[in-house]
């Protein structure tokens, strides 16, 4: 038996305690893989129970997502993101099935929600195997009725083989109800484990028998196919995931140096990016990677140079103060451009996770750097341009501000690789500067980040999921 996470156990226990009727209606041979986070679970739930079911999904932080290629009116996708696994539910409000793209049949009337059994092993209500087998035959015959369906079927043939072998072990073909429906709609024919028993002419007769369940006309079918191919090409060209959020969300994690913010950003990004459209940005240093690597190499070199050379370099900087101003102006421009990219991806319903963000205030971390010491027209002009860039950078939806003890930040810094290690005084100075710095966000969450990484990941996921749900739930 597969080990189940408490989050999943608690979710289904609450559904059962509230006596909400549902049934897992297909691919029941893959339930173990669902609990491992490797496969989705297909659940049918009728209209009378759907609203309350969605409220419980929200309570337990299941996030509704949108398919980037094809969405169906009565089928919803939900993900539960945890630090160890990602769980995926297909929720059917009507039993829409058929061709993989069209989903052109509604067989809801064939399902009696009470005609199911409770599996103690899986802690789930499962549709009667006889009905599952009949629905499998429907799916198999319809999917093989056109060229595209046959192509998709061949790609997924092993799934169907495994499902039919599983169902044949449990189906009671001598059951009176089974015999009646099988004769009425399927000419009394059976499918063997090799998926070869039904001839082409018999398949056509069966599809003709099923016409009254059809819900789409030729014009709708044309529109669906046209939309599918266009969105498929679009998804492939832009290298998008299968799913996206209902609304774009932007956030950043801030913290003092060695607080663990970059590690958290990377870990959390990898979790979401596995399933939905997700982007990450580092707006503090929005340079190409080779420039950042060059700057890091230069820092190491400067640490090694003699005091005499260091003082000479500082005196030289004073002579080229104007070049430093240009450099800071360029940084402001690059941060502004990066913010525009963030805004574009957010409009396209991405989840945006940033490593730090900008401030509007001089002498704050990631804030404006040019100060008008000389009070000249040129200095005023340049300072106003820099101020324009910073003031026009939009705030992100929320900030997760890491509160880390200085001693822990110093300890974490000492564990860094040699090239990334910072001077203790630098850590202290940056720590004090962070305490007074404020960044551009619409909302702020403070999080005590003195924990181990795995605990922090779990807590940060809860904060992010909560904010996604506020923006995307659809029953309020």
Short mmCIF file of C-alpha atoms in Angstrom, two decimals:
data_model
loop_
_atom_site.label_atom_id
_atom_site.label_comp_id
_atom_site.label_asym_id
_atom_site.label_seq_id
_atom_site.Cartn_x
_atom_site.Cartn_y
_atom_site.Cartn_z
CA UNK A 1 0.00 0.00 0.00
CA UNK A 2 1.27 3.47 -0.92
CA UNK A 3 2.01 5.85 1.97
CA UNK A 4 -0.33 8.86 1.96
CA UNK A 5 0.52 12.39 3.09
CA UNK A 6 -1.53 13.83 5.94
CA UNK A 7 -2.70 16.65 3.66
CA UNK A 8 -4.37 14.17 1.31
CA UNK A 9 -5.80 12.05 4.12
CA UNK A 10 -7.31 15.12 5.83
CA UNK A 11 -8.76 16.38 2.55
CA UNK A 12 -10.66 13.20 1.71
CA UNK A 13 -11.65 12.62 5.36
CA UNK A 14 -13.39 16.00 5.42
CA UNK A 15 -15.25 15.17 2.19
CA UNK A 16 -16.39 11.86 3.67
CA UNK A 17 -17.41 13.44 7.00
CA UNK A 18 -19.60 15.96 5.16
CA UNK A 19 -21.16 13.09 3.16
CA UNK A 20 -20.32 14.64 -0.20
CA UNK A 21 -20.98 12.04 -2.88
CA UNK A 22 -18.31 11.47 -5.51
CA UNK A 23 -16.72 8.55 -7.37
CA UNK A 24 -13.36 7.85 -9.01
CA UNK A 25 -14.68 6.80 -12.41
CA UNK A 26 -11.69 5.77 -14.56
CA UNK A 27 -8.01 4.81 -14.40
CA UNK A 28 -8.54 3.23 -11.00
CA UNK A 29 -5.50 1.07 -11.73
CA UNK A 30 -3.42 4.28 -11.31
CA UNK A 31 -4.61 5.30 -7.84
CA UNK A 32 -1.31 4.23 -6.25
CA UNK A 33 0.50 6.53 -8.68
CA UNK A 34 -1.85 9.38 -7.78
CA UNK A 35 -0.76 9.09 -4.16
CA UNK A 36 2.86 9.14 -5.34
CA UNK A 37 2.17 12.42 -7.21
CA UNK A 38 2.78 10.73 -10.58
CA UNK A 39 -0.76 10.53 -12.06
CA UNK A 40 -4.02 12.47 -11.87
CA UNK A 41 -7.20 11.20 -10.21
CA UNK A 42 -10.45 11.36 -12.23
CA UNK A 43 -13.41 12.20 -9.98
CA UNK A 44 -17.07 12.54 -10.97
CA UNK A 45 -19.26 14.67 -8.72
CA UNK A 46 -22.81 15.81 -9.47
CA UNK A 47 -24.21 19.36 -9.36
CA UNK A 48 -25.78 18.93 -5.93
CA UNK A 49 -22.39 18.36 -4.31
CA UNK A 50 -20.08 20.40 -6.55
CA UNK A 51 -20.24 23.76 -4.76
CA UNK A 52 -19.40 22.30 -1.33
CA UNK A 53 -16.70 20.14 -2.88
CA UNK A 54 -15.02 23.23 -4.36
CA UNK A 55 -15.09 24.99 -0.98
CA UNK A 56 -13.21 22.09 0.58
CA UNK A 57 -10.72 22.13 -2.30
CA UNK A 58 -10.08 25.79 -1.52
CA UNK A 59 -9.76 25.18 2.22
CA UNK A 60 -7.07 22.56 1.62
CA UNK A 61 -5.23 24.79 -0.91
CA UNK A 62 -6.02 22.93 -4.13
CA UNK A 63 -5.39 25.44 -6.92
CA UNK A 64 -7.58 25.52 -10.01
CA UNK A 65 -5.55 25.83 -13.22
CA UNK A 66 -6.27 26.35 -16.92
CA UNK A 67 -5.07 24.05 -19.68
CA UNK A 68 -2.99 25.95 -22.25
CA UNK A 69 -4.49 24.00 -25.15
CA UNK A 70 -8.06 22.90 -24.44
CA UNK A 71 -10.55 23.50 -21.61
CA UNK A 72 -13.97 21.92 -21.17
CA UNK A 73 -16.98 23.47 -19.51
CA UNK A 74 -17.65 20.61 -17.09
CA UNK A 75 -14.08 19.46 -16.38
CA UNK A 76 -11.76 21.27 -13.96
CA UNK A 77 -8.09 20.72 -13.13
CA UNK A 78 -6.77 21.21 -9.59
CA UNK A 79 -3.23 20.94 -8.22
CA UNK A 80 -2.05 20.60 -4.64
CA UNK A 81 1.56 21.79 -4.40
CA UNK A 82 3.56 20.35 -1.50
CA UNK A 83 7.32 20.24 -0.89
CA UNK A 84 7.48 16.51 -1.64
CA UNK A 85 4.78 15.87 -4.25
CA UNK A 86 2.32 17.57 -6.59
CA UNK A 87 -1.18 16.08 -6.66
CA UNK A 88 -3.52 16.50 -9.62
CA UNK A 89 -7.32 16.12 -9.67
CA UNK A 90 -9.60 16.02 -12.74
CA UNK A 91 -13.03 17.02 -11.46
CA UNK A 92 -15.97 16.12 -13.74
CA UNK A 93 -19.24 17.91 -13.12
CA UNK A 94 -20.70 15.97 -16.04
CA UNK A 95 -19.24 12.79 -17.43
CA UNK A 96 -17.92 14.34 -20.64
CA UNK A 97 -15.75 11.91 -22.60
CA UNK A 98 -15.08 10.55 -26.06
CA UNK A 99 -12.41 11.75 -28.47
CA UNK A 100 -9.33 13.05 -26.58
CA UNK A 101 -9.75 16.53 -28.08
CA UNK A 102 -13.48 16.85 -28.69
CA UNK A 103 -14.98 15.25 -25.54
CA UNK A 104 -18.20 15.12 -27.58
CA UNK A 105 -20.33 12.75 -25.49
CA UNK A 106 -22.10 13.17 -22.15
CA UNK A 107 -22.64 9.82 -20.38
CA UNK A 108 -23.69 11.26 -17.02
CA UNK A 109 -26.96 9.32 -17.09
CA UNK A 110 -25.06 6.02 -17.17
CA UNK A 111 -23.58 6.80 -13.76
CA UNK A 112 -25.50 6.33 -10.57
CA UNK A 113 -23.37 8.06 -7.93
CA UNK A 114 -24.69 5.56 -5.38
CA UNK A 115 -23.49 2.64 -7.53
CA UNK A 116 -19.99 2.70 -6.08
CA UNK A 117 -18.01 1.13 -3.25
CA UNK A 118 -15.65 2.46 -0.59
CA UNK A 119 -12.05 1.27 -0.74
CA UNK A 120 -10.49 1.12 2.73
CA UNK A 121 -7.12 0.63 1.09
CA UNK A 122 -7.30 3.89 -0.87
CA UNK A 123 -9.71 5.82 1.37
CA UNK A 124 -11.78 6.63 -1.76
CA UNK A 125 -15.22 5.99 -3.21
CA UNK A 126 -14.78 4.12 -6.49
CA UNK A 127 -17.31 3.60 -9.28
CA UNK A 128 -18.58 0.05 -9.76
CA UNK A 129 -16.14 -1.88 -11.98
CA UNK A 130 -18.91 -3.03 -14.34
CA UNK A 131 -19.81 0.59 -15.12
CA UNK A 132 -16.12 1.50 -15.42
CA UNK A 133 -15.68 -1.29 -17.97
CA UNK A 134 -18.65 -0.10 -20.05
CA UNK A 135 -17.29 3.47 -20.02
CA UNK A 136 -13.87 2.16 -21.02
CA UNK A 137 -15.45 0.53 -24.09
CA UNK A 138 -17.10 3.85 -24.98
CA UNK A 139 -13.78 5.70 -24.73
CA UNK A 140 -11.87 3.04 -26.65
CA UNK A 141 -14.34 2.85 -29.57
CA UNK A 142 -14.81 6.62 -29.94
CA UNK A 143 -11.08 7.39 -29.71
CA UNK A 144 -10.42 4.95 -32.57
CA UNK A 145 -13.12 6.39 -34.81
CA UNK A 146 -10.93 9.08 -36.50
CA UNK A 147 -7.32 9.51 -37.63
CA UNK A 148 -6.24 11.96 -34.91
CA UNK A 149 -7.92 9.86 -32.21
CA UNK A 150 -6.07 6.75 -33.44
CA UNK A 151 -2.76 8.66 -33.40
CA UNK A 152 -3.29 9.82 -29.80
CA UNK A 153 -4.47 6.34 -28.79
CA UNK A 154 -1.29 4.74 -30.16
CA UNK A 155 0.85 7.14 -28.14
CA UNK A 156 -1.04 6.15 -24.97
CA UNK A 157 -1.60 2.49 -25.85
CA UNK A 158 0.15 1.12 -22.76
CA UNK A 159 -2.20 3.10 -20.50
CA UNK A 160 -5.22 1.47 -22.16
CA UNK A 161 -3.66 -2.00 -22.06
CA UNK A 162 -3.02 -1.70 -18.34
CA UNK A 163 -6.51 -0.35 -17.66
CA UNK A 164 -8.36 -3.08 -19.61
CA UNK A 165 -6.31 -5.87 -17.97
CA UNK A 166 -7.10 -4.38 -14.55
CA UNK A 167 -10.84 -4.02 -15.29
CA UNK A 168 -11.15 -7.52 -16.77
CA UNK A 169 -9.95 -8.89 -13.43
CA UNK A 170 -12.83 -7.23 -11.55
CA UNK A 171 -15.74 -6.93 -13.99
CA UNK A 172 -18.68 -9.29 -13.50
CA UNK A 173 -19.91 -9.79 -17.07
CA UNK A 174 -22.71 -12.03 -15.87
CA UNK A 175 -24.34 -9.16 -13.95
CA UNK A 176 -27.90 -8.51 -15.18
CA UNK A 177 -27.50 -4.70 -15.40
CA UNK A 178 -24.19 -5.08 -17.25
CA UNK A 179 -25.70 -7.52 -19.79
CA UNK A 180 -28.63 -5.15 -20.41
CA UNK A 181 -26.52 -2.05 -21.13
CA UNK A 182 -23.90 -4.01 -23.08
CA UNK A 183 -26.59 -5.45 -25.36
CA UNK A 184 -28.42 -2.12 -25.76
CA UNK A 185 -25.43 0.04 -26.71
CA UNK A 186 -22.52 -2.32 -27.52
CA UNK A 187 -24.18 -5.16 -29.50
CA UNK A 188 -23.19 -7.49 -26.65
CA UNK A 189 -19.56 -7.36 -27.82
CA UNK A 190 -16.52 -7.53 -25.51
CA UNK A 191 -12.96 -6.19 -25.73
CA UNK A 192 -10.09 -8.57 -25.01
CA UNK A 193 -6.83 -7.62 -23.28
CA UNK A 194 -5.26 -7.07 -26.69
CA UNK A 195 -7.86 -4.38 -27.55
CA UNK A 196 -8.68 -6.11 -30.86
CA UNK A 197 -12.06 -7.83 -30.56
CA UNK A 198 -14.36 -5.18 -32.05
CA UNK A 199 -14.39 -4.96 -35.85
CA UNK A 200 -14.59 -1.69 -37.77
CA UNK A 201 -18.18 -2.23 -39.00
CA UNK A 202 -19.33 -3.16 -35.47
CA UNK A 203 -17.63 -0.05 -34.08
CA UNK A 204 -19.62 2.11 -36.52
CA UNK A 205 -22.88 0.50 -35.38
CA UNK A 206 -21.98 1.06 -31.73
CA UNK A 207 -21.16 4.74 -32.38
CA UNK A 208 -24.51 5.06 -34.14
CA UNK A 209 -26.22 3.58 -31.06
CA UNK A 210 -24.50 6.21 -28.91
CA UNK A 211 -25.69 9.19 -30.98
CA UNK A 212 -28.22 10.33 -28.41
CA UNK A 213 -25.37 11.01 -25.96
CA UNK A 214 -23.60 13.32 -28.41
CA UNK A 215 -23.46 16.98 -27.36
CA UNK A 216 -21.53 18.68 -30.19
CA UNK A 217 -22.54 19.55 -33.76
CA UNK A 218 -20.25 19.75 -36.80
CA UNK A 219 -19.67 23.50 -36.45
CA UNK A 220 -18.60 23.12 -32.81
CA UNK A 221 -16.29 20.26 -33.78
CA UNK A 222 -14.67 22.45 -36.46
CA UNK A 223 -14.13 25.29 -33.97
CA UNK A 224 -12.65 22.93 -31.36
CA UNK A 225 -10.17 21.38 -33.80
CA UNK A 226 -9.15 24.80 -35.17
CA UNK A 227 -8.62 26.18 -31.67
CA UNK A 228 -6.71 23.05 -30.60
CA UNK A 229 -4.16 23.19 -33.42
CA UNK A 230 -3.62 26.94 -33.05
CA UNK A 231 -3.07 26.71 -29.27
CA UNK A 232 -0.91 23.61 -29.63
CA UNK A 233 1.43 25.46 -32.00
CA UNK A 234 1.38 28.52 -29.74
CA UNK A 235 2.24 26.41 -26.67
CA UNK A 236 5.08 24.65 -28.51
CA UNK A 237 6.53 27.87 -29.93
CA UNK A 238 6.56 29.72 -26.58
CA UNK A 239 7.61 26.55 -24.70
CA UNK A 240 4.75 26.83 -22.23
CA UNK A 241 3.67 24.18 -19.75
CA UNK A 242 0.40 22.28 -20.07
CA UNK A 243 -1.22 24.47 -17.41
CA UNK A 244 -1.33 28.08 -16.25
CA UNK A 245 -3.01 29.99 -13.43
CA UNK A 246 -6.44 31.56 -13.90
CA UNK A 247 -4.81 34.93 -13.08
CA UNK A 248 -1.14 35.94 -13.09
CA UNK A 249 0.52 36.36 -9.69
CA UNK A 250 3.77 38.19 -8.89
CA UNK A 251 5.77 37.93 -5.67
CA UNK A 252 9.28 38.33 -4.36
CA UNK A 253 11.24 36.98 -1.44
CA UNK A 254 13.43 39.52 0.36
CA UNK A 255 15.96 39.08 3.13
CA UNK A 256 19.37 40.09 4.37
CA UNK A 257 22.47 38.60 2.77
CA UNK A 258 22.78 34.86 3.64
CA UNK A 259 19.16 34.74 4.85
CA UNK A 260 18.45 31.89 2.42
CA UNK A 261 16.24 33.85 0.01
CA UNK A 262 17.96 32.65 -3.19
CA UNK A 263 17.78 29.01 -2.08
CA UNK A 264 14.08 29.41 -1.26
CA UNK A 265 13.33 31.12 -4.58
CA UNK A 266 15.05 28.30 -6.50
CA UNK A 267 13.38 25.50 -4.52
CA UNK A 268 9.88 27.00 -4.69
CA UNK A 269 10.28 27.88 -8.37
CA UNK A 270 11.23 24.28 -9.20
CA UNK A 271 8.08 22.97 -7.48
CA UNK A 272 5.62 25.18 -9.39
CA UNK A 273 7.56 25.17 -12.66
CA UNK A 274 7.13 21.40 -12.92
CA UNK A 275 3.40 21.82 -13.70
CA UNK A 276 2.42 25.43 -14.47
CA UNK A 277 3.82 28.42 -16.35
CA UNK A 278 6.31 29.98 -13.94
CA UNK A 279 9.11 32.54 -14.34
CA UNK A 280 11.80 33.76 -11.99
CA UNK A 281 13.69 37.07 -12.12
CA UNK A 282 16.58 38.63 -10.20
CA UNK A 283 15.88 42.33 -10.53
CA UNK A 284 18.67 43.34 -8.13
CA UNK A 285 21.25 42.33 -10.74
CA UNK A 286 19.41 42.26 -14.09
CA UNK A 287 22.56 41.68 -16.12
CA UNK A 288 23.43 38.81 -18.47
CA UNK A 289 24.93 35.87 -16.61
CA UNK A 290 28.45 36.31 -18.00
CA UNK A 291 28.57 39.89 -16.63
CA UNK A 292 27.50 38.70 -13.16
CA UNK A 293 30.20 36.00 -13.26
CA UNK A 294 32.77 38.60 -14.32
CA UNK A 295 31.71 40.90 -11.46
CA UNK A 296 32.02 38.05 -8.95
CA UNK A 297 35.52 37.27 -10.27
CA UNK A 298 36.44 40.95 -9.91
CA UNK A 299 35.24 40.96 -6.27
CA UNK A 300 37.50 38.00 -5.49
CA UNK A 301 40.43 39.79 -7.16
CA UNK A 302 39.79 43.03 -5.23
CA UNK A 303 39.78 41.13 -1.91
CA UNK A 304 43.25 39.80 -2.72
CA UNK A 305 44.85 43.11 -3.77
CA UNK A 306 47.16 45.12 -1.50
CA UNK A 307 46.03 48.18 0.48
CA UNK A 308 48.21 50.39 -1.70
CA UNK A 309 46.50 49.19 -4.88
CA UNK A 310 43.06 49.43 -3.26
CA UNK A 311 43.60 53.08 -2.24
CA UNK A 312 44.91 53.95 -5.71
CA UNK A 313 41.80 52.37 -7.26
CA UNK A 314 39.48 54.35 -4.96
CA UNK A 315 41.25 57.62 -5.87
CA UNK A 316 40.87 56.75 -9.52
CA UNK A 317 37.11 56.18 -9.03
CA UNK A 318 36.77 59.76 -7.83
CA UNK A 319 38.17 60.94 -11.13
CA UNK A 320 35.66 58.91 -13.09
CA UNK A 321 32.64 59.68 -10.91
CA UNK A 322 30.59 60.48 -14.02
CA UNK A 323 31.09 56.93 -15.33
CA UNK A 324 29.71 55.55 -12.05
CA UNK A 325 26.65 57.77 -12.49
CA UNK A 326 26.13 56.38 -16.00
CA UNK A 327 26.52 52.85 -14.63
CA UNK A 328 23.82 53.49 -12.00
CA UNK A 329 21.54 55.04 -14.60
CA UNK A 330 22.00 51.95 -16.77
CA UNK A 331 21.12 49.76 -13.76
CA UNK A 332 17.89 51.74 -13.25
CA UNK A 333 17.01 51.29 -16.93
CA UNK A 334 17.66 47.52 -16.79
CA UNK A 335 15.52 47.18 -13.66
CA UNK A 336 12.72 49.10 -15.37
CA UNK A 337 12.94 46.83 -18.46
CA UNK A 338 12.91 43.74 -16.23
CA UNK A 339 9.79 45.03 -14.46
CA UNK A 340 8.09 45.38 -17.86
CA UNK A 341 8.96 41.73 -18.64
CA UNK A 342 7.47 40.70 -15.30
CA UNK A 343 4.29 42.61 -16.12
CA UNK A 344 4.05 40.95 -19.55
CA UNK A 345 4.37 37.44 -18.12
CA UNK A 346 1.88 38.25 -15.40
CA UNK A 347 -0.69 39.32 -18.03
CA UNK A 348 -0.09 35.94 -19.68
CA UNK A 349 -1.10 34.25 -16.39
CA UNK A 350 2.33 33.16 -15.24
CA UNK A 351 3.37 32.76 -11.63
CA UNK A 352 6.29 35.18 -11.17
CA UNK A 353 8.76 34.52 -8.34
CA UNK A 354 11.51 37.12 -7.86
CA UNK A 355 14.71 37.06 -5.85
CA UNK A 356 14.37 40.48 -4.15
CA UNK A 357 12.80 43.59 -5.70
CA UNK A 358 13.34 47.35 -5.96
CA UNK A 359 12.87 50.20 -3.51
CA UNK A 360 11.84 53.78 -4.24
CA UNK A 361 14.22 55.23 -1.65
CA UNK A 362 17.85 56.33 -1.88
CA UNK A 363 20.16 54.45 0.53
CA UNK A 364 17.74 51.50 0.64
CA UNK A 365 18.73 48.14 -0.85
CA UNK A 366 17.93 48.07 -4.59
CA UNK A 367 16.87 51.73 -4.51
CA UNK A 368 18.09 54.76 -6.52
CA UNK A 369 21.85 55.37 -6.24
CA UNK A 370 22.42 58.80 -7.74
CA UNK A 371 22.47 61.64 -5.20
CA UNK A 372 22.68 65.30 -6.17
CA UNK A 373 25.80 66.27 -4.22
CA UNK A 374 26.96 68.96 -6.65
CA UNK A 375 23.49 70.38 -7.40
CA UNK A 376 24.32 70.99 -11.06
CA UNK A 377 21.82 71.00 -13.93
CA UNK A 378 23.38 67.84 -15.37
CA UNK A 379 23.23 66.03 -12.03
CA UNK A 380 19.60 67.13 -11.57
CA UNK A 381 18.71 65.89 -15.03
CA UNK A 382 20.33 62.46 -14.55
CA UNK A 383 18.84 62.07 -11.07
CA UNK A 384 15.35 62.82 -12.45
CA UNK A 385 15.77 60.19 -15.18
CA UNK A 386 16.80 57.60 -12.59
CA UNK A 387 13.87 58.60 -10.39
CA UNK A 388 11.51 58.22 -13.36
CA UNK A 389 12.60 54.61 -13.91
CA UNK A 390 12.20 53.63 -10.26
CA UNK A 391 8.87 55.41 -9.74
CA UNK A 392 7.41 53.70 -12.85
CA UNK A 393 8.31 50.18 -11.76
CA UNK A 394 5.05 48.57 -10.66
CA UNK A 395 4.83 46.96 -7.21
CA UNK A 396 4.45 43.18 -7.13
CA UNK A 397 1.41 41.51 -5.57
CA UNK A 398 3.16 40.55 -2.36
CA UNK A 399 6.50 40.27 -0.58
CA UNK A 400 7.64 37.45 1.69
CA UNK A 401 10.13 39.18 3.98
CA UNK A 402 12.54 36.80 5.69
CA UNK A 403 13.42 37.71 9.28
CA UNK A 404 16.72 36.01 10.04
CA UNK A 405 18.89 36.41 13.13
CA UNK A 406 22.27 38.02 12.39
CA UNK A 407 24.17 35.11 14.00
CA UNK A 408 22.38 32.65 11.70
CA UNK A 409 23.09 34.81 8.63
CA UNK A 410 26.80 34.87 9.55
CA UNK A 411 26.76 31.09 10.13
CA UNK A 412 25.11 30.47 6.75
CA UNK A 413 27.58 32.79 5.03
CA UNK A 414 30.50 30.80 6.48
CA UNK A 415 29.09 27.65 4.86
CA UNK A 416 29.12 29.19 1.37
CA UNK A 417 31.50 28.13 -1.35
CA UNK A 418 34.84 29.94 -1.39
CA UNK A 419 33.99 32.25 -4.30
CA UNK A 420 30.60 33.22 -2.76
CA UNK A 421 31.87 33.81 0.79
CA UNK A 422 31.46 37.39 2.03
CA UNK A 423 33.36 39.32 4.66
CA UNK A 424 31.73 39.23 8.12
CA UNK A 425 31.61 43.05 8.30
CA UNK A 426 29.90 43.17 4.91
CA UNK A 427 27.22 40.75 6.18
CA UNK A 428 26.68 42.92 9.28
CA UNK A 429 26.48 46.17 7.28
CA UNK A 430 24.07 44.67 4.76
CA UNK A 431 21.99 43.19 7.58
CA UNK A 432 21.55 46.65 9.15
CA UNK A 433 20.77 48.19 5.77
CA UNK A 434 18.09 45.54 5.10
CA UNK A 435 16.35 46.32 8.40
CA UNK A 436 15.56 49.87 7.23
CA UNK A 437 14.88 49.04 3.55
CA UNK A 438 11.37 48.87 2.14
CA UNK A 439 10.45 47.39 -1.25
CA UNK A 440 7.63 47.85 -3.74
CA UNK A 441 4.79 45.43 -3.00
CA UNK A 442 1.04 45.63 -2.45
CA UNK A 443 1.18 43.31 0.55
CA UNK A 444 3.87 42.05 2.92
CA UNK A 445 4.26 38.82 4.89
CA UNK A 446 7.02 38.51 7.49
CA UNK A 447 8.45 35.05 7.98
CA UNK A 448 10.89 33.93 10.70
CA UNK A 449 13.53 32.13 8.63
CA UNK A 450 15.72 30.61 11.30
CA UNK A 451 14.44 27.14 10.36
CA UNK A 452 15.95 24.41 8.25
CA UNK A 453 15.38 24.76 4.50
CA UNK A 454 12.73 22.01 4.19
CA UNK A 455 10.53 23.55 6.90
CA UNK A 456 10.86 26.99 5.29
CA UNK A 457 9.88 25.60 1.86
CA UNK A 458 6.74 24.06 3.34
CA UNK A 459 5.72 27.31 5.07
CA UNK A 460 6.49 29.51 2.04
CA UNK A 461 4.36 27.23 -0.17
CA UNK A 462 1.42 27.73 2.20
CA UNK A 463 1.77 31.54 1.95
CA UNK A 464 2.01 31.47 -1.86
CA UNK A 465 -0.87 29.00 -2.29
CA UNK A 466 -3.04 31.12 -0.02
CA UNK A 467 -2.45 34.22 -2.15
CA UNK A 468 -3.03 32.39 -5.43
CA UNK A 469 -6.36 31.11 -4.09
CA UNK A 470 -7.46 34.61 -3.05
CA UNK A 471 -7.08 35.69 -6.65
CA UNK A 472 -8.29 32.60 -8.49
CA UNK A 473 -11.07 30.79 -6.59
CA UNK A 474 -14.34 30.89 -8.51
CA UNK A 475 -17.15 30.30 -6.04
CA UNK A 476 -17.20 33.67 -4.21
#
